[in-house]
XYZ file of C-alpha atoms in Angstrom:
775
model
C 0.210 -0.155 -0.017
C 1.504 3.304 -1.212
C 1.438 6.081 1.905
C 1.431 9.437 0.850
C 1.510 12.528 3.012
C -1.437 13.925 1.188
C -3.097 11.583 3.468
C -2.116 13.551 6.794
C -2.864 17.071 5.102
C -5.273 17.475 8.262
C -2.667 16.087 10.659
C -0.285 18.595 9.599
C -2.572 21.760 8.972
C -0.857 23.274 12.229
C 2.555 23.071 10.546
C 4.399 26.539 9.320
C 5.281 26.575 5.546
C 8.762 26.122 6.202
C 8.555 22.926 8.078
C 6.178 21.650 5.723
C 8.447 22.209 2.745
C 11.235 20.524 4.802
C 9.093 17.618 5.270
C 8.339 17.295 1.946
C 11.920 17.313 1.176
C 12.376 14.311 3.414
C 9.726 12.648 2.659
C 11.100 10.282 -0.043
C 13.847 9.581 2.590
C 11.649 9.104 5.284
C 9.233 6.438 3.173
C 12.066 4.222 2.474
C 13.469 4.015 5.988
C 10.000 3.982 8.411
C 7.201 1.909 8.415
C 3.629 2.621 7.607
C 3.062 2.450 11.538
C 6.804 4.182 11.781
C 5.512 7.049 9.282
C 2.282 7.524 11.659
C 4.028 8.160 14.781
C 6.911 10.474 12.791
C 3.956 12.591 11.374
C 2.159 12.656 14.873
C 5.208 13.364 16.740
C 5.549 16.405 14.308
C 2.159 17.982 15.085
C 2.416 17.190 18.982
C 5.827 19.320 18.654
C 4.011 22.068 16.729
C 1.843 22.319 19.074
C 4.073 22.969 22.462
C 4.485 26.469 20.908
C 8.266 26.406 21.372
C 9.219 27.526 17.729
C 9.811 25.938 14.263
C 13.137 24.825 14.823
C 12.548 22.278 17.345
C 9.699 20.834 14.585
C 12.547 21.149 12.040
C 15.107 18.862 13.881
C 12.579 16.250 14.284
C 11.630 15.911 10.909
C 15.321 15.409 9.875
C 16.426 13.534 12.744
C 13.705 10.837 13.304
C 14.625 8.878 9.958
C 18.298 8.858 10.622
C 17.349 7.311 14.382
C 15.228 4.768 12.637
C 18.123 3.688 10.567
C 20.247 2.650 13.537
C 17.661 1.490 15.965
C 14.585 1.080 14.085
C 11.222 3.188 14.018
C 9.538 1.440 17.573
C 11.525 3.749 19.451
C 10.045 7.265 17.795
C 6.683 7.044 20.317
C 9.079 7.015 22.941
C 11.494 9.941 21.943
C 8.097 11.759 21.105
C 6.890 11.139 24.614
C 10.079 11.844 26.440
C 10.057 14.877 24.659
C 6.671 16.039 25.342
C 7.320 14.843 29.243
C 10.249 17.380 29.176
C 8.654 20.102 28.048
C 7.732 21.456 31.267
C 10.605 21.262 32.732
C 13.033 22.526 30.258
C 13.598 25.091 27.630
C 12.554 24.449 23.628
C 16.077 24.557 22.697
C 17.349 21.756 25.252
C 14.316 19.574 23.751
C 15.742 20.448 20.282
C 19.245 19.327 21.023
C 17.931 16.419 22.798
C 16.339 15.656 19.327
C 19.444 16.909 17.139
C 21.687 14.504 19.153
C 19.434 11.371 19.069
C 20.934 10.032 16.048
C 24.313 10.359 17.476
C 23.037 8.606 20.738
C 21.353 5.973 18.641
C 24.260 5.211 16.287
C 26.707 4.842 19.429
C 24.305 2.365 21.333
C 22.927 0.344 18.377
C 19.763 -0.982 20.200
C 16.259 -0.280 20.939
C 16.444 -1.021 24.772
C 19.534 0.533 24.973
C 18.087 3.982 23.469
C 15.302 3.734 25.591
C 17.322 3.556 28.521
C 19.444 6.445 27.556
C 15.900 8.362 26.917
C 15.193 7.431 30.732
C 18.282 8.518 31.725
C 17.607 12.068 29.852
C 14.202 12.690 32.089
C 16.366 11.635 35.646
C 19.058 13.681 34.856
C 16.883 16.913 33.542
C 15.005 16.762 36.830
C 18.482 16.762 39.135
C 20.383 18.927 36.900
C 18.532 20.677 34.436
C 21.311 23.469 33.643
C 23.723 20.562 32.765
C 21.645 19.383 30.153
C 22.813 21.495 27.389
C 26.521 21.395 27.998
C 26.262 17.614 28.119
C 24.450 17.199 24.715
C 27.366 19.412 23.361
C 29.785 16.631 24.264
C 27.590 13.756 24.012
C 29.941 12.311 20.818
C 32.732 12.732 23.137
C 31.272 11.147 25.953
C 29.629 8.062 24.092
C 33.151 7.819 22.281
C 34.697 6.611 25.721
C 31.854 5.839 27.577
C 29.070 2.866 27.854
C 25.547 3.860 28.819
C 26.020 3.195 32.491
C 29.172 4.929 32.478
C 27.559 7.687 31.367
C 24.897 8.059 33.713
C 27.295 7.505 36.644
C 29.617 10.393 35.477
C 26.489 12.802 34.816
C 24.613 11.750 38.056
C 27.846 12.138 40.057
C 28.200 15.848 38.710
C 24.485 16.903 39.388
C 24.635 15.860 43.353
C 28.289 17.428 43.394
C 27.247 20.668 42.096
C 23.419 20.539 43.036
C 23.526 24.033 44.113
C 26.630 25.642 42.169
C 25.345 26.389 38.380
C 28.686 27.577 37.206
C 30.567 24.215 38.793
C 28.092 22.392 36.750
C 28.492 24.480 33.716
C 32.196 23.213 33.883
C 31.674 19.945 35.042
C 29.305 18.756 32.220
C 31.308 20.948 29.596
C 34.061 18.612 30.352
C 35.985 22.166 31.444
C 36.970 20.943 35.129
C 39.243 18.548 36.489
C 36.877 16.410 38.728
C 34.864 16.011 35.604
C 37.705 15.014 33.414
C 38.778 12.699 36.733
C 34.947 10.875 36.685
C 35.531 10.518 32.952
C 38.899 8.789 33.141
C 37.425 6.484 35.980
C 34.214 5.123 34.213
C 35.806 4.765 30.647
C 35.728 1.212 29.409
C 38.825 -0.550 27.378
C 36.627 -1.489 23.838
C 33.085 -0.166 23.036
C 31.062 -2.449 21.413
C 29.677 -0.160 18.662
C 33.624 0.812 17.981
C 34.445 -3.392 17.072
C 30.967 -4.720 16.065
C 31.811 -4.751 12.126
C 35.252 -6.607 12.810
C 33.140 -9.278 14.570
C 30.529 -9.664 11.837
C 33.026 -10.268 9.423
C 35.371 -12.437 11.621
C 32.149 -14.467 12.314
C 31.104 -14.566 8.185
C 34.269 -15.696 7.544
C 34.508 -18.688 10.005
C 30.856 -20.190 9.261
C 29.967 -18.413 6.335
C 26.355 -16.961 7.524
C 25.415 -13.990 9.211
C 24.903 -13.165 12.986
C 22.835 -10.583 14.421
C 24.496 -8.953 17.511
C 22.789 -6.166 19.675
C 24.509 -4.682 22.404
C 23.353 -4.681 26.090
C 24.464 -2.581 28.995
C 25.289 -4.867 32.048
C 26.204 -2.150 33.995
C 23.173 -0.027 33.745
C 20.996 0.150 37.031
C 21.838 -3.354 37.573
C 24.503 -6.327 36.714
C 21.877 -8.134 34.566
C 22.779 -9.048 31.300
C 26.852 -8.318 32.254
C 27.196 -11.788 30.159
C 26.573 -12.292 26.759
C 23.656 -13.930 25.766
C 21.270 -15.195 23.042
C 17.680 -14.434 23.067
C 15.394 -14.469 20.089
C 18.171 -15.825 18.079
C 20.112 -12.868 18.030
C 23.436 -12.613 19.924
C 23.844 -9.802 23.025
C 27.078 -8.620 23.913
C 27.915 -6.358 26.760
C 28.285 -2.554 25.160
C 32.275 -2.732 26.685
C 35.005 -5.041 27.693
C 37.712 -4.440 29.408
C 41.246 -6.024 28.968
C 41.355 -9.705 30.598
C 44.847 -10.180 32.031
C 47.307 -9.948 28.975
C 44.398 -10.638 26.617
C 42.444 -8.113 24.966
C 39.423 -6.755 25.053
C 39.247 -7.030 21.348
C 40.184 -10.578 21.488
C 37.712 -11.384 24.473
C 35.010 -10.188 22.151
C 36.128 -12.512 19.428
C 35.984 -15.095 22.074
C 32.293 -13.982 23.032
C 31.208 -14.124 19.642
C 32.526 -16.827 18.776
C 31.267 -19.034 21.165
C 27.653 -17.586 21.059
C 27.662 -18.320 17.280
C 28.901 -21.844 18.014
C 25.824 -22.439 20.231
C 23.866 -20.799 17.360
C 25.007 -23.136 14.837
C 25.715 -26.554 16.806
C 22.291 -26.572 18.500
C 19.755 -28.073 16.992
C 17.787 -29.632 19.707
C 17.282 -28.021 23.106
C 17.813 -29.905 26.278
C 14.818 -30.207 28.253
C 15.074 -28.859 32.238
C 11.915 -30.652 33.238
C 12.614 -32.687 36.357
C 16.076 -31.018 37.025
C 17.328 -29.371 40.222
C 19.698 -25.998 39.710
C 23.193 -28.022 40.490
C 22.249 -30.324 37.438
C 21.160 -27.434 34.976
C 24.671 -25.831 36.018
C 26.498 -29.122 35.239
C 24.888 -29.777 32.452
C 25.423 -26.418 30.792
C 28.989 -26.786 31.127
C 29.122 -29.723 29.232
C 27.097 -28.109 26.659
C 29.921 -25.345 26.395
C 32.661 -27.922 26.018
C 30.253 -29.987 23.279
C 29.635 -26.766 20.994
C 33.208 -25.418 21.634
C 34.580 -28.978 20.858
C 32.494 -29.079 17.136
C 34.382 -25.725 16.376
C 37.340 -26.632 17.539
C 37.269 -29.592 15.102
C 36.773 -27.163 11.957
C 39.036 -24.564 13.316
C 41.398 -25.477 15.604
C 42.650 -22.311 16.302
C 39.442 -21.456 18.227
C 40.801 -23.703 21.190
C 43.806 -21.142 22.092
C 40.921 -18.153 21.550
C 38.675 -19.964 24.639
C 41.662 -21.703 26.548
C 43.520 -17.992 27.775
C 40.389 -16.811 29.093
C 40.504 -19.903 31.357
C 42.013 -19.012 34.771
C 40.566 -21.897 37.251
C 43.637 -23.862 39.418
C 43.456 -26.681 41.703
C 44.614 -24.197 44.466
C 41.155 -22.044 44.637
C 38.326 -22.445 47.201
C 36.179 -25.716 47.495
C 32.891 -24.383 46.300
C 30.791 -25.432 43.566
C 31.501 -22.704 41.649
C 35.510 -23.286 41.390
C 34.809 -26.757 40.592
C 32.423 -25.941 37.490
C 35.456 -23.127 36.476
C 37.983 -26.311 37.038
C 35.777 -28.837 34.891
C 35.404 -25.817 32.040
C 38.878 -25.497 31.724
C 39.567 -28.936 31.960
C 37.054 -29.834 28.939
C 39.025 -26.805 26.796
C 42.466 -27.002 27.937
C 44.228 -30.569 27.212
C 47.441 -28.860 29.218
C 45.497 -28.110 32.255
C 46.413 -30.656 35.201
C 44.082 -30.750 38.118
C 44.245 -33.893 40.739
C 40.910 -33.391 41.972
C 38.838 -37.021 41.427
C 35.517 -35.185 40.057
C 37.666 -32.781 37.439
C 39.239 -36.121 35.931
C 36.010 -37.890 35.727
C 33.950 -35.346 34.057
C 36.996 -35.236 31.601
C 37.148 -38.917 31.078
C 33.198 -39.105 30.552
C 33.529 -36.001 27.925
C 36.734 -38.228 25.991
C 34.386 -41.134 25.763
C 31.638 -39.418 23.953
C 33.685 -37.671 20.918
C 32.264 -39.631 18.660
C 28.857 -38.783 19.419
C 29.050 -35.070 20.033
C 26.443 -34.249 17.362
C 23.774 -35.425 19.855
C 23.549 -32.832 22.827
C 21.663 -35.529 25.003
C 25.181 -36.742 26.034
C 25.207 -33.445 27.673
C 22.356 -34.150 29.876
C 23.467 -37.706 30.350
C 27.313 -36.937 31.704
C 26.103 -33.695 33.661
C 23.600 -35.442 35.818
C 26.007 -37.741 36.735
C 28.531 -35.700 37.584
C 26.048 -33.866 39.215
C 25.159 -36.602 41.446
C 28.932 -37.201 42.224
C 29.370 -33.755 43.356
C 27.065 -33.965 46.106
C 28.830 -36.170 48.107
C 31.452 -33.554 48.847
C 28.713 -31.896 50.896
C 29.270 -28.470 49.243
C 26.504 -26.198 49.362
C 25.211 -25.006 45.596
C 24.559 -21.259 45.303
C 22.947 -20.558 42.096
C 23.699 -16.557 42.071
C 27.181 -16.808 43.406
C 28.611 -20.360 41.596
C 28.475 -19.179 38.248
C 31.502 -19.510 35.651
C 33.967 -16.677 35.867
C 35.281 -16.941 31.942
C 34.380 -13.593 30.456
C 33.365 -14.927 27.113
C 30.809 -17.579 28.246
C 27.365 -17.016 28.074
C 24.460 -17.497 30.368
C 23.062 -20.515 28.470
C 19.820 -19.814 28.453
C 19.570 -20.243 24.598
C 19.367 -24.096 24.468
C 17.264 -24.830 27.405
C 13.486 -25.714 26.766
C 11.461 -22.721 28.256
C 10.460 -22.125 24.908
C 9.690 -23.762 21.680
C 12.658 -24.121 19.313
C 12.201 -22.941 15.741
C 15.657 -23.684 13.799
C 14.344 -21.873 10.449
C 13.915 -18.689 12.311
C 17.174 -18.743 14.039
C 18.735 -19.014 10.580
C 16.987 -15.664 9.532
C 17.306 -14.033 12.980
C 18.259 -10.479 12.391
C 17.817 -10.097 8.876
C 15.857 -6.615 7.508
C 13.557 -6.363 5.011
C 14.579 -6.149 1.643
C 15.239 -2.885 0.319
C 13.821 -0.938 -2.616
C 15.261 -1.982 -5.661
C 15.140 -0.773 -9.101
C 15.335 -3.176 -12.399
C 15.682 -2.571 -15.543
C 13.158 -4.666 -18.090
C 11.507 -5.339 -21.247
C 8.230 -4.007 -22.141
C 7.135 -7.864 -22.572
C 7.747 -8.339 -18.524
C 6.772 -4.999 -17.949
C 3.068 -5.806 -19.319
C 2.852 -9.270 -18.532
C 4.500 -9.207 -14.914
C 3.340 -5.879 -13.398
C 1.429 -6.233 -10.487
C 0.503 -2.957 -9.303
C 0.419 -0.076 -11.830
C -0.293 2.904 -9.053
C 2.695 1.749 -6.144
C 4.086 4.768 -4.838
C 7.517 5.366 -3.968
C 7.487 3.024 -0.970
C 7.008 -0.038 -3.133
C 9.472 -2.949 -2.923
C 10.582 -2.902 -6.302
C 10.509 -0.060 -9.169
C 10.531 -1.296 -12.545
C 12.231 0.658 -15.360
C 11.779 0.591 -18.966
C 14.531 1.366 -21.005
C 11.927 3.312 -23.849
C 9.083 5.293 -23.558
C 6.188 3.221 -23.574
C 2.613 4.488 -25.234
C -0.723 3.852 -24.980
C -2.731 2.499 -27.622
C -5.235 5.116 -27.365
C -2.980 8.131 -28.138
C 0.043 6.896 -30.103
C 1.360 11.073 -29.420
C 1.934 10.819 -25.591
C 3.692 8.329 -23.478
C 2.694 7.098 -20.118
C 6.002 9.170 -18.653
C 4.042 12.633 -19.986
C 0.812 11.528 -18.685
C 1.392 9.891 -15.500
C 5.316 10.088 -14.471
C 6.992 12.122 -12.305
C 10.968 13.173 -12.217
C 12.541 11.613 -9.487
C 13.427 13.442 -6.506
C 17.222 13.099 -5.280
C 17.331 11.896 -1.643
C 18.386 14.325 0.937
C 22.243 14.260 1.405
C 23.809 14.458 4.941
C 27.316 15.771 5.290
C 29.332 16.227 8.767
C 30.149 19.585 9.997
C 33.488 20.750 11.929
C 32.443 21.797 15.471
C 35.671 24.149 16.107
C 34.630 24.347 20.062
C 34.755 20.625 21.010
C 37.438 19.916 17.937
C 35.147 17.198 16.117
C 32.946 16.654 13.651
C 29.153 16.277 14.126
C 28.152 13.615 12.278
C 25.450 13.827 9.630
C 24.885 17.481 11.432
C 24.061 19.054 7.910
C 21.569 18.391 5.011
C 21.966 19.364 1.185
C 18.799 19.254 -0.449
C 19.464 19.356 -4.181
C 16.774 21.294 -5.922
C 15.193 21.606 -9.456
C 16.264 24.855 -10.932
C 13.707 26.986 -12.619
C 13.769 28.101 -16.077
C 13.941 31.657 -16.753
C 13.932 33.825 -19.875
C 16.909 32.884 -22.393
C 16.795 36.512 -23.948
C 18.464 37.532 -20.340
C 21.235 35.416 -21.192
C 21.626 36.365 -25.028
C 21.654 39.982 -23.996
C 24.610 39.649 -21.395
C 26.284 37.548 -24.402
C 25.585 40.455 -27.150
C 26.970 42.758 -24.489
C 30.087 41.645 -23.478
C 30.696 39.628 -26.763
C 33.889 41.528 -27.499
C 35.182 40.464 -24.090
C 34.073 36.701 -24.754
C 36.138 36.737 -27.815
C 39.295 38.343 -26.335
C 38.811 35.808 -23.160
C 39.143 32.811 -25.777
C 42.238 34.078 -27.242
C 43.771 34.892 -23.957
C 43.353 31.466 -22.501
C 44.596 29.710 -25.340
C 47.102 31.931 -25.494
C 48.123 31.505 -21.585
C 48.176 27.245 -22.204
C 48.986 26.356 -25.771
C 48.384 22.953 -26.617
C 50.049 20.592 -29.328
C 53.979 19.900 -29.303
C 55.933 22.434 -27.451
C 59.833 22.523 -27.656
C 61.652 23.199 -23.791
C 65.337 24.324 -23.865
C 68.394 24.788 -22.088
C 68.086 21.151 -20.362
C 71.068 19.546 -19.392
C 69.399 16.304 -19.809
C 67.015 16.027 -23.233
C 65.980 14.123 -26.209
C 67.834 15.769 -28.646
C 70.657 18.653 -29.274
C 69.763 22.629 -29.407
C 71.826 23.493 -32.125
C 71.716 27.202 -31.134
C 72.750 26.370 -27.532
C 75.479 24.346 -28.775
C 77.035 26.518 -31.102
C 76.672 29.158 -28.219
C 78.705 26.882 -25.876
C 81.483 26.167 -28.425
C 81.881 29.515 -29.169
C 82.095 30.041 -25.227
C 85.127 27.083 -25.340
C 87.044 28.657 -27.993
C 86.934 32.115 -26.032
C 88.400 30.595 -22.874
C 85.233 30.733 -21.557
C 83.244 27.940 -19.246
C 80.545 27.126 -21.599
C 76.882 26.703 -20.711
C 76.156 22.735 -20.243
C 72.449 23.289 -20.915
C 72.907 22.085 -24.619
C 69.754 19.553 -24.933
C 66.024 20.196 -25.497
C 62.878 17.923 -25.306
C 59.652 17.925 -27.042
C 56.751 17.735 -24.744
C 52.865 17.303 -25.812
C 50.869 19.755 -23.671
C 46.910 19.066 -23.220
C 44.561 21.092 -21.441
C 43.274 18.757 -18.655
C 41.619 21.024 -16.137
C 37.706 20.078 -14.789
C 35.879 23.696 -13.209
C 32.853 23.937 -10.728
C 31.664 27.385 -10.221
C 29.522 27.590 -7.097
C 27.499 30.665 -6.824
C 26.311 32.035 -3.653
C 22.237 32.916 -4.432
C 21.906 33.960 -0.643
C 19.038 37.035 -0.207
C 21.973 39.593 0.305
C 22.609 38.723 -3.546
C 19.088 40.763 -4.156
C 20.837 44.051 -2.789
C 21.426 46.689 -5.481
C 24.839 47.830 -6.166
C 25.627 51.523 -4.914
C 24.258 53.806 -7.372
C 22.946 51.252 -9.931
C 19.844 50.114 -10.728
C 20.833 46.299 -10.710
C 21.180 43.918 -7.950
C 24.404 41.774 -6.779
C 23.035 38.675 -8.720
C 22.469 40.577 -11.851
C 26.246 40.952 -11.857
C 26.905 37.413 -10.634
C 24.685 36.554 -13.614
C 26.780 38.457 -16.322
C 29.848 37.600 -14.672
C 28.989 33.542 -15.048
C 27.604 33.558 -18.299
C 30.578 35.561 -19.761
C 33.061 33.115 -17.920
C 30.816 30.189 -19.502
C 30.880 31.031 -22.788
C 34.738 31.589 -22.905
C 35.469 28.244 -21.025
C 32.803 26.447 -23.465
C 34.873 28.027 -26.498
C 38.039 26.843 -25.567
C 36.392 23.359 -24.451
C 37.001 22.857 -21.206
C 34.736 20.755 -19.269
C 32.774 22.898 -16.485
C 29.891 22.868 -14.210
C 27.567 25.787 -12.848
C 25.949 25.012 -9.300
C 24.650 27.363 -6.684
C 23.390 27.085 -2.780
C 21.385 28.851 -0.420
C 20.418 27.739 3.069
C 17.701 27.532 5.543
C 19.128 26.233 8.554
C 21.095 23.125 8.403
C 18.605 20.585 7.908
C 17.828 22.638 4.470
C 20.666 23.681 2.117
C 19.166 23.965 -0.819
C 21.457 23.292 -3.796
C 21.123 23.967 -7.653
C 22.764 22.285 -10.551
C 22.796 24.716 -13.725
C 25.026 23.165 -15.456
C 26.480 19.486 -15.050
C 30.409 18.085 -16.294
C 28.729 16.108 -18.734
C 25.595 18.247 -19.954
C 26.301 20.646 -23.519
C 26.169 24.469 -22.741
C 22.775 25.111 -24.329
C 19.435 26.411 -24.085
C 18.854 24.514 -20.583
C 21.363 25.580 -18.856
C 21.108 29.112 -20.267
C 17.753 29.021 -19.037
C 18.211 28.075 -15.691
C 20.635 30.519 -14.972
C 17.980 33.304 -16.550
C 15.819 31.893 -13.598
C 18.330 31.820 -10.980
C 16.839 33.501 -7.551
C 18.550 34.988 -4.644
C 16.859 33.874 -1.174
C 17.812 32.531 2.715
C 21.382 32.169 4.206
C 24.701 30.862 3.064
C 25.746 27.664 5.100
C 29.163 27.329 2.616
C 30.804 24.416 4.372
C 28.099 21.643 3.226
C 28.008 23.315 -0.146
C 31.619 23.250 -0.489
C 31.339 19.446 0.398
C 28.863 18.626 -2.036
C 30.709 20.253 -4.650
C 33.739 18.864 -3.858
C 31.385 15.668 -4.437
C 30.827 16.194 -7.910
C 34.333 17.443 -8.628
C 35.854 13.891 -7.195
C 34.027 12.260 -9.971
C 36.287 13.733 -12.550
C 39.125 12.279 -14.400
C 41.133 15.574 -15.286
C 44.467 16.156 -13.335
C 43.597 19.720 -12.362
C 40.735 20.177 -10.520
C 39.208 23.599 -9.819
C 36.486 25.345 -7.344
C 35.687 28.736 -7.971
C 33.523 29.777 -5.389
C 31.388 33.262 -5.960
C 30.064 35.203 -2.356
C 29.071 38.600 -1.772
C 29.394 37.589 2.338
C 30.997 35.442 5.002
C 29.358 31.892 5.824
C 26.416 32.598 7.858
C 23.120 30.814 8.771
C 19.588 31.174 10.684
C 20.219 28.837 13.239
C 24.075 29.451 14.211
C 24.717 32.647 16.727
C 28.637 32.189 17.146
C 30.093 33.821 13.753
C 33.266 31.580 13.720
C 31.249 28.385 13.584
C 30.500 28.364 10.058
C 33.931 29.888 9.179
C 36.034 27.225 11.037
C 33.711 24.549 9.281
C 33.714 26.222 5.770
C 37.846 26.127 6.379
C 37.399 22.583 7.525
C 35.379 21.342 4.361
C 38.029 23.698 1.785
C 40.805 21.400 3.777
C 38.949 18.142 2.500
C 38.536 19.088 -0.908
C 42.716 20.020 -0.897
C 43.342 16.422 0.269
C 41.399 15.253 -2.556
C 43.446 17.136 -4.920
C 40.865 20.012 -5.632
C 41.981 23.998 -5.514
C 39.265 26.024 -3.959
C 39.808 29.674 -4.752
C 36.979 32.212 -3.848
C 36.205 35.711 -5.081
C 34.423 37.751 -2.752
C 32.363 40.573 -3.713
C 32.336 41.533 0.625
C 34.436 45.063 0.933
C 35.024 43.787 4.469
C 36.288 40.039 3.438
C 39.926 40.702 4.005
C 39.245 40.073 7.723
C 37.962 36.194 7.293
C 38.394 35.164 3.853
C 42.142 34.173 4.161
C 41.624 32.157 7.240
C 39.128 30.265 5.076
C 40.616 29.402 1.568
C 44.314 30.391 2.353
C 46.772 33.349 1.695
C 46.939 33.129 -2.268
C 43.768 31.603 -3.275
C 40.934 34.439 -2.708
C 40.199 37.593 -4.438
C 38.337 40.376 -3.047
C 36.512 42.640 -5.661
C 35.784 46.440 -3.581
C 34.244 47.467 -6.748
C 31.660 44.949 -7.579
C 31.235 46.703 -10.870
C 34.098 45.278 -12.305
C 33.044 41.486 -11.383
C 32.538 40.763 -15.089
C 35.772 41.795 -16.158
C 37.631 40.011 -12.877
C 36.215 36.617 -12.973
C 37.323 35.648 -16.958
C 40.717 36.794 -15.946
C 40.932 35.187 -12.680
C 40.231 32.140 -14.549
C 43.070 32.686 -17.036
C 45.235 33.132 -14.048
C 44.230 29.664 -12.258
C 44.331 27.393 -15.420
C 47.868 28.489 -17.131
């Protein structure tokens, strides 16, 4: 069933026009990520937040961030997040709630599990009630904190600061902004060795390499609220591992993760039937669990002998340990995995002999029941009390074995498919007959599982002059593209912080461009010859070389003359023929912010008109010499909506279509330059030219409606320019702001900018600048 935004028009009628426009832009991305129920909660949440009356930015943050949260932990948490935000509305400001929503994708990405994310929301509610002034600075540093702390560690760190500085608000601010020594000391105390989110991909690859199948894993916070879940476990055929491991002696935390994941995967692969727990006492269950662990490990070691060392080094039981049931179980577990371990106890020796006698029947887990019951009966003769809570296995990689006990019906087929996500939407190119004979739903919407594409137009029988595309089709809308932003205050990138929305440039009157071309016809011709002269093509001779391909006769005669006159001759008597070919790609990026609508001092035309004239002048000159070039433009309305217009692409001829788009360009909104530079660099990276030039034309410094700190976007743009430079892209800025000397050099570099004090000279300066950059 197709999900259409128009179906929710009554629910969304309270949204402001700008928020509604943003929702329409992100709609195609949202319906690919969210289920129908998730879409319903998504839109109801937007409507509810609008009803709070806390400003449009709060609703915009919700619209933009929720699809990112759903990609990380699923859309079941949307209603929980909305409920938390509404509950906090009476305790804190709208700006704090906006930050909670804006950082929710970061939290979801680091936690990676629905239950952990719900625990995080519960922690925010508790923390906001105890230290409301500390929420904002903590959320500013959330990415830094989650890079070092588990959820439980974050909770203890935050609540310690809340209690220690209950009434000292200045100390609270310093603590939660990581500016005080106490804060850093507590952070160091709560740090864990290795976090699950940092090693999950490597463990997935490791398990896939072993068993040639995928295993679905989730983190579990064992040190949050209680110790339950601190050990690994398997539930609903999904492996749950602790969200952090410390090193175990000399064994690195990454190896502990590898051992725990491999052991849990061995249970999933080698356990085909459950073991019945009927009529068994707790001691018998504990001993049978030890034997079952040894059984699946022995089967895995047969296929992968290296696993024996991975598991055995984490068993540290010795015969000198106290005589408790737990220690005996640990000694038995080590004896069954480590053939070099020596234990004089008769019960341990008996267990090792019984297990060695069934090596040919390890595929049947009934042997675990038989051996376990017998050993449990034997150890009862030692008259040692058994406590199920304290007498447990201590090897950190072992799970709690709930998986193979018959507490629920076992379904092996469902275990194979555990954790697999529903299929993504695919696009298939089909023939006309496939399209006609196999098409299921002609009216499927953007959320369809498959989109079928024909290589040619299809015309209905009733009207041979108009195709189906012309009648009912619509041009595809590019999905929103998310880019990181550099925050100079925390010296870290904010992942997926800004969103670039590619817009279709509206066509204008092509006569405007023709008039510009006619007005500057002489300059265009002069520019073409100037460029050709500055970088000639063909074969050129480079003279005065000591090492070359042939002798330069004139230089040789001069050297011989010097010798006969008794002077030291010039040794550079060789020359080389070099083939010169223009190999450059240029992207002109235009600032289309609202300020370009201002009129030039003492003139009737605007800065935008001059920008258009200069761009047309440059485009005509470049087109005449044949360099591949593109013309793009940008403006912004907050970080959620950086509008990007492609007037001409590299592979597109400079004909009527790009000219009409240039004629129709308008100035509006703000200037979030960093995201636009990153997106423009994306297109330049796809070019194979030896030299790549990004030419930015702007009339002001980077600025946006949601940024108060003037330095923030300057540093972010500088970071974007540095990233482009590392990819081999030269970024040059032509600024029309007379005050640009104060900041533009720090963004683009001392030699990579030009300030045009007299805007009237822009059409003259721009082509000359291009000639200088491409020589």
